[in-house]
Each structure stands twice: as C-alpha cells, then as structure tokens.
C-alpha cells in the first residue's frame, strides 16, 4: 500500500469506530495507549509479546546482562507502550490541529449529548473496540518495522501471524454486535441524534485526515530507534 494511503487508513482506524467515531470523552493519547494495554486484549497481546521475547532473545546476552526471562515481558511491554504512544501521537497531532482549525458544525451539540445517560452507556460499551484498534495499529506497525529493519523478534500482531487464539480474544466483533443491538433497541432520541451527528462528523473528519497527511512520512518513521531499546533486552538486529 502506498505510504500516504496507509497513513490515511491508520489514522481513520485510530479516530473512527462505527457510529460514534471519535466522539468519545477526550483523553490524552498516552493515556489511551496505556489503557489499551491494560485491557484484557492488551494483556493477551502483552503475554504474546513476552513469549516472542523469550524465544527470540540471545541467551548468552541475557546471562551477561543478568536479565531473567520473567523480566522480558514487562520490560518489553514498556518499550512497545513508549513507541506505540509515539506512533499514535505522531499520526494524530496534525489531524487534531486541523480539526481544531475547522471544527465540525455540530461539535457543541455532540458535546452536550455526551451528558445523556444512553449516550454515556453507548460510549462505555464502545471502549473495548477503540482499545483494540489502538493495539492492532501499534503491534502491526511494530512488527512491520522489525521486519523491514531485520530485527530478530518474532511477530506478535495476530492478523500477521495467523494466531487464531489471539484473534478470538479481540473484542471488536462482539462489541460491534452489542452496539448494533443497543442502538437498534433504544428509543432514546438523544442517542439517535448523537449517532446521526457522529456519522456526519466522521465524514468531515475523514476529509480532514486525507488533506493533512505528509506523503514522505510513514508509520514506520515513528518506530525509528526502537531496535536500540530492544537490544537492551538482547534482541539482535541483522540477517
């Protein structure tokens, strides 16, 4: 996929979910990444990362550094959170600026509607999907960077590895079904209006995203240097 097109797709994945788009309560990007890793799916991805590190790290190097195998998973998690936050912040910062400069006409009404009990419940139900998208974007591009730079770490992203057990733990499909049912069964005018405005906001946001990408920048740029952190965990680079 062309790099600028890939940036657009990733940005859309990070900012949009069915119906409610990016209209969830605001949190800073670092908090969103940390919360995603603290979710059940995030813990499963972290456990898989730990397996990868334990199988890929150089045993002699670990002995020299005095690193125990059980230290690899939490230290690896911190590395991916650090660089994943860099990715998310780097991708979304220019979009946030553009959105602030050209706010959606219904933004004020959307903000008011967030105080409605049905809207709050919908957004709370939607959270696992948002978190899963953050995790998938981070790990997909972490793995791609390692592949391109010949970092000798076994991939984690389940769509890339075909890990069916991990794929089944992704809450996105179940969450989407629950949201569809909740919205379909609800008689709340506030929720219906919120979803209508959110869909309009998503369309406007997509246009902004397409206009704000830097062709020379790719998602892999945001992982530039991660191999040095991985080397501290005895993960080698090179063919």
GROMACS .gro file of C-alpha atoms in nm:
model
  239
    1UNK     CA    1   0.000   0.000   0.000
    2UNK     CA    2   0.130   0.349  -0.086
    3UNK     CA    3   0.272   0.515   0.228
    4UNK     CA    4   0.044   0.820   0.224
    5UNK     CA    5  -0.260   0.599   0.169
    6UNK     CA    6  -0.151   0.375   0.456
    7UNK     CA    7  -0.124   0.677   0.686
    8UNK     CA    8  -0.479   0.776   0.598
    9UNK     CA    9  -0.611   0.426   0.668
   10UNK     CA   10  -0.432   0.404   1.003
   11UNK     CA   11  -0.546   0.750   1.110
   12UNK     CA   12  -0.904   0.660   1.024
   13UNK     CA   13  -0.875   0.339   1.225
   14UNK     CA   14  -0.747   0.529   1.527
   15UNK     CA   15  -1.004   0.806   1.515
   16UNK     CA   16  -1.315   0.627   1.397
   17UNK     CA   17  -1.534   0.344   1.516
   18UNK     CA   18  -1.879   0.253   1.389
   19UNK     CA   19  -2.137   0.524   1.459
   20UNK     CA   20  -1.969   0.723   1.734
   21UNK     CA   21  -1.642   0.792   1.554
   22UNK     CA   22  -1.400   0.995   1.762
   23UNK     CA   23  -1.675   1.147   1.974
   24UNK     CA   24  -1.570   0.958   2.286
   25UNK     CA   25  -1.472   1.153   2.600
   26UNK     CA   26  -1.135   1.315   2.543
   27UNK     CA   27  -0.821   1.159   2.688
   28UNK     CA   28  -0.462   1.230   2.601
   29UNK     CA   29  -0.302   0.984   2.361
   30UNK     CA   30  -0.059   0.838   2.616
   31UNK     CA   31  -0.348   0.757   2.850
   32UNK     CA   32  -0.538   0.587   2.567
   33UNK     CA   33  -0.238   0.368   2.482
   34UNK     CA   34  -0.179   0.272   2.847
   35UNK     CA   35  -0.547   0.189   2.899
   36UNK     CA   36  -0.548  -0.021   2.582
   37UNK     CA   37  -0.257  -0.226   2.714
   38UNK     CA   38  -0.438  -0.267   3.048
   39UNK     CA   39  -0.747  -0.413   2.876
   40UNK     CA   40  -0.798  -0.791   2.855
   41UNK     CA   41  -0.698  -0.791   2.487
   42UNK     CA   42  -0.397  -0.575   2.571
   43UNK     CA   43  -0.288  -0.818   2.839
   44UNK     CA   44  -0.321  -1.105   2.593
   45UNK     CA   45  -0.110  -0.917   2.336
   46UNK     CA   46   0.147  -0.843   2.606
   47UNK     CA   47   0.162  -1.209   2.701
   48UNK     CA   48   0.225  -1.297   2.337
   49UNK     CA   49   0.498  -1.031   2.324
   50UNK     CA   50   0.654  -1.195   2.629
   51UNK     CA   51   0.659  -1.532   2.451
   52UNK     CA   52   0.820  -1.369   2.149
   53UNK     CA   53   1.088  -1.201   2.357
   54UNK     CA   54   1.170  -1.518   2.549
   55UNK     CA   55   1.205  -1.720   2.229
   56UNK     CA   56   1.397  -1.450   2.040
   57UNK     CA   57   1.638  -1.307   2.298
   58UNK     CA   58   2.000  -1.419   2.288
   59UNK     CA   59   2.056  -1.645   2.595
   60UNK     CA   60   2.424  -1.558   2.636
   61UNK     CA   61   2.344  -1.187   2.623
   62UNK     CA   62   2.071  -1.230   2.886
   63UNK     CA   63   2.317  -1.407   3.114
   64UNK     CA   64   2.577  -1.133   3.064
   65UNK     CA   65   2.324  -0.862   3.144
   66UNK     CA   66   2.174  -1.052   3.435
   67UNK     CA   67   1.824  -1.039   3.286
   68UNK     CA   68   1.585  -1.311   3.395
   69UNK     CA   69   1.333  -1.448   3.143
   70UNK     CA   70   1.040  -1.326   3.357
   71UNK     CA   71   1.168  -0.968   3.325
   72UNK     CA   72   1.135  -0.964   2.947
   73UNK     CA   73   0.757  -0.933   2.926
   74UNK     CA   74   0.710  -0.625   3.148
   75UNK     CA   75   1.015  -0.452   3.004
   76UNK     CA   76   0.905  -0.532   2.650
   77UNK     CA   77   0.557  -0.402   2.728
   78UNK     CA   78   0.706  -0.071   2.843
   79UNK     CA   79   0.906  -0.045   2.520
   80UNK     CA   80   0.603  -0.105   2.298
   81UNK     CA   81   0.391   0.140   2.502
   82UNK     CA   82   0.663   0.403   2.466
   83UNK     CA   83   0.698   0.366   2.091
   84UNK     CA   84   0.330   0.297   2.034
   85UNK     CA   85   0.247   0.626   2.206
   86UNK     CA   86   0.496   0.797   1.977
   87UNK     CA   87   0.317   0.645   1.678
   88UNK     CA   88  -0.032   0.744   1.793
   89UNK     CA   89   0.069   1.096   1.894
   90UNK     CA   90   0.268   1.148   1.576
   91UNK     CA   91  -0.012   1.033   1.350
   92UNK     CA   92  -0.292   1.221   1.522
   93UNK     CA   93  -0.125   1.551   1.621
   94UNK     CA   94  -0.158   1.712   1.275
   95UNK     CA   95  -0.514   1.582   1.246
   96UNK     CA   96  -0.606   1.729   1.586
   97UNK     CA   97  -0.468   2.066   1.475
   98UNK     CA   98  -0.667   2.055   1.151
   99UNK     CA   99  -0.986   1.958   1.332
  100UNK     CA  100  -0.938   2.240   1.582
  101UNK     CA  101  -0.889   2.483   1.296
  102UNK     CA  102  -1.201   2.357   1.112
  103UNK     CA  103  -1.435   2.224   1.379
  104UNK     CA  104  -1.743   2.025   1.280
  105UNK     CA  105  -2.053   2.244   1.287
  106UNK     CA  106  -2.232   2.008   1.526
  107UNK     CA  107  -1.948   1.980   1.779
  108UNK     CA  108  -2.123   2.179   2.052
  109UNK     CA  109  -2.438   1.969   2.024
  110UNK     CA  110  -2.233   1.649   2.030
  111UNK     CA  111  -2.063   1.763   2.349
  112UNK     CA  112  -2.399   1.833   2.512
  113UNK     CA  113  -2.532   1.493   2.409
  114UNK     CA  114  -2.241   1.318   2.581
  115UNK     CA  115  -2.411   1.404   2.909
  116UNK     CA  116  -2.711   1.187   2.821
  117UNK     CA  117  -2.728   0.856   3.009
  118UNK     CA  118  -2.791   0.647   2.696
  119UNK     CA  119  -2.504   0.811   2.510
  120UNK     CA  120  -2.274   0.755   2.808
  121UNK     CA  121  -2.369   0.388   2.813
  122UNK     CA  122  -2.310   0.356   2.439
  123UNK     CA  123  -1.966   0.514   2.463
  124UNK     CA  124  -1.873   0.293   2.758
  125UNK     CA  125  -1.980  -0.015   2.560
  126UNK     CA  126  -1.772   0.104   2.265
  127UNK     CA  127  -1.448   0.143   2.461
  128UNK     CA  128  -1.314  -0.213   2.406
  129UNK     CA  129  -1.334  -0.158   2.029
  130UNK     CA  130  -1.139   0.167   2.048
  131UNK     CA  131  -0.875   0.000   2.265
  132UNK     CA  132  -0.844  -0.298   2.030
  133UNK     CA  133  -0.788  -0.067   1.733
  134UNK     CA  134  -0.507   0.111   1.916
  135UNK     CA  135  -0.343  -0.222   1.999
  136UNK     CA  136  -0.376  -0.357   1.646
  137UNK     CA  137  -0.231  -0.042   1.490
  138UNK     CA  138   0.061  -0.036   1.733
  139UNK     CA  139   0.154  -0.402   1.703
  140UNK     CA  140   0.103  -0.423   1.328
  141UNK     CA  141   0.345  -0.137   1.268
  142UNK     CA  142   0.587  -0.251   1.540
  143UNK     CA  143   0.610  -0.589   1.363
  144UNK     CA  144   0.643  -0.428   1.020
  145UNK     CA  145   0.926  -0.205   1.140
  146UNK     CA  146   1.110  -0.504   1.288
  147UNK     CA  147   1.069  -0.696   0.963
  148UNK     CA  148   1.198  -0.408   0.749
  149UNK     CA  149   1.492  -0.340   0.980
  150UNK     CA  150   1.577  -0.709   1.025
  151UNK     CA  151   1.514  -0.701   1.400
  152UNK     CA  152   1.515  -1.064   1.506
  153UNK     CA  153   1.197  -1.064   1.710
  154UNK     CA  154   0.909  -1.299   1.631
  155UNK     CA  155   0.596  -1.109   1.522
  156UNK     CA  156   0.302  -1.059   1.760
  157UNK     CA  157   0.022  -0.898   1.557
  158UNK     CA  158  -0.235  -1.180   1.522
  159UNK     CA  159  -0.358  -1.097   1.172
  160UNK     CA  160   0.002  -1.118   1.056
  161UNK     CA  161   0.090  -1.437   1.241
  162UNK     CA  162  -0.243  -1.617   1.199
  163UNK     CA  163  -0.268  -1.669   1.575
  164UNK     CA  164  -0.631  -1.784   1.599
  165UNK     CA  165  -0.632  -1.794   1.979
  166UNK     CA  166  -0.528  -1.430   1.998
  167UNK     CA  167  -0.764  -1.326   1.720
  168UNK     CA  168  -1.056  -1.474   1.914
  169UNK     CA  169  -0.971  -1.250   2.208
  170UNK     CA  170  -1.014  -0.934   2.000
  171UNK     CA  171  -1.340  -0.781   2.133
  172UNK     CA  172  -1.421  -0.576   1.821
  173UNK     CA  173  -1.677  -0.805   1.656
  174UNK     CA  174  -1.864  -0.879   1.977
  175UNK     CA  175  -1.860  -0.511   2.072
  176UNK     CA  176  -1.994  -0.405   1.734
  177UNK     CA  177  -2.278  -0.657   1.759
  178UNK     CA  178  -2.366  -0.535   2.108
  179UNK     CA  179  -2.362  -0.173   1.991
  180UNK     CA  180  -2.585  -0.251   1.694
  181UNK     CA  181  -2.836  -0.423   1.920
  182UNK     CA  182  -2.826  -0.148   2.181
  183UNK     CA  183  -2.877   0.125   1.922
  184UNK     CA  184  -3.145  -0.073   1.740
  185UNK     CA  185  -3.343  -0.144   2.057
  186UNK     CA  186  -3.308   0.203   2.205
  187UNK     CA  187  -3.589   0.456   2.186
  188UNK     CA  188  -3.362   0.737   2.302
  189UNK     CA  189  -3.390   1.040   2.077
  190UNK     CA  190  -3.069   1.172   2.226
  191UNK     CA  191  -2.876   0.858   2.127
  192UNK     CA  192  -3.020   0.857   1.777
  193UNK     CA  193  -2.927   1.222   1.733
  194UNK     CA  194  -2.580   1.156   1.871
  195UNK     CA  195  -2.521   0.873   1.627
  196UNK     CA  196  -2.650   1.080   1.337
  197UNK     CA  197  -2.422   1.371   1.420
  198UNK     CA  198  -2.129   1.138   1.485
  199UNK     CA  199  -2.165   0.986   1.140
  200UNK     CA  200  -2.161   1.335   0.987
  201UNK     CA  201  -1.858   1.426   1.199
  202UNK     CA  202  -1.680   1.110   1.082
  203UNK     CA  203  -1.731   1.208   0.719
  204UNK     CA  204  -1.595   1.556   0.782
  205UNK     CA  205  -1.304   1.414   0.980
  206UNK     CA  206  -1.213   1.169   0.703
  207UNK     CA  207  -1.179   1.459   0.460
  208UNK     CA  208  -0.952   1.643   0.704
  209UNK     CA  209  -0.736   1.332   0.752
  210UNK     CA  210  -0.690   1.290   0.378
  211UNK     CA  211  -0.585   1.653   0.347
  212UNK     CA  212  -0.343   1.656   0.640
  213UNK     CA  213  -0.106   1.367   0.563
  214UNK     CA  214   0.261   1.420   0.484
  215UNK     CA  215   0.350   1.196   0.186
  216UNK     CA  216   0.710   1.150   0.299
  217UNK     CA  217   0.607   1.023   0.642
  218UNK     CA  218   0.519   0.658   0.704
  219UNK     CA  219   0.407   0.479   1.021
  220UNK     CA  220   0.748   0.314   1.039
  221UNK     CA  221   0.914   0.653   1.093
  222UNK     CA  222   0.764   0.662   1.441
  223UNK     CA  223   0.949   0.344   1.544
  224UNK     CA  224   1.287   0.468   1.425
  225UNK     CA  225   1.529   0.371   1.703
  226UNK     CA  226   1.322   0.104   1.879
  227UNK     CA  227   1.588  -0.154   1.792
  228UNK     CA  228   1.823   0.014   2.043
  229UNK     CA  229   1.571  -0.042   2.323
  230UNK     CA  230   1.514  -0.400   2.209
  231UNK     CA  231   1.889  -0.458   2.205
  232UNK     CA  232   1.885  -0.388   2.580
  233UNK     CA  233   1.667  -0.699   2.603
  234UNK     CA  234   1.916  -0.895   2.390
  235UNK     CA  235   1.712  -0.883   2.070
  236UNK     CA  236   1.958  -0.880   1.782
  237UNK     CA  237   1.935  -0.691   1.454
  238UNK     CA  238   2.073  -0.813   1.123
  239UNK     CA  239   2.036  -1.100   0.881
   0.00000   0.00000   0.00000
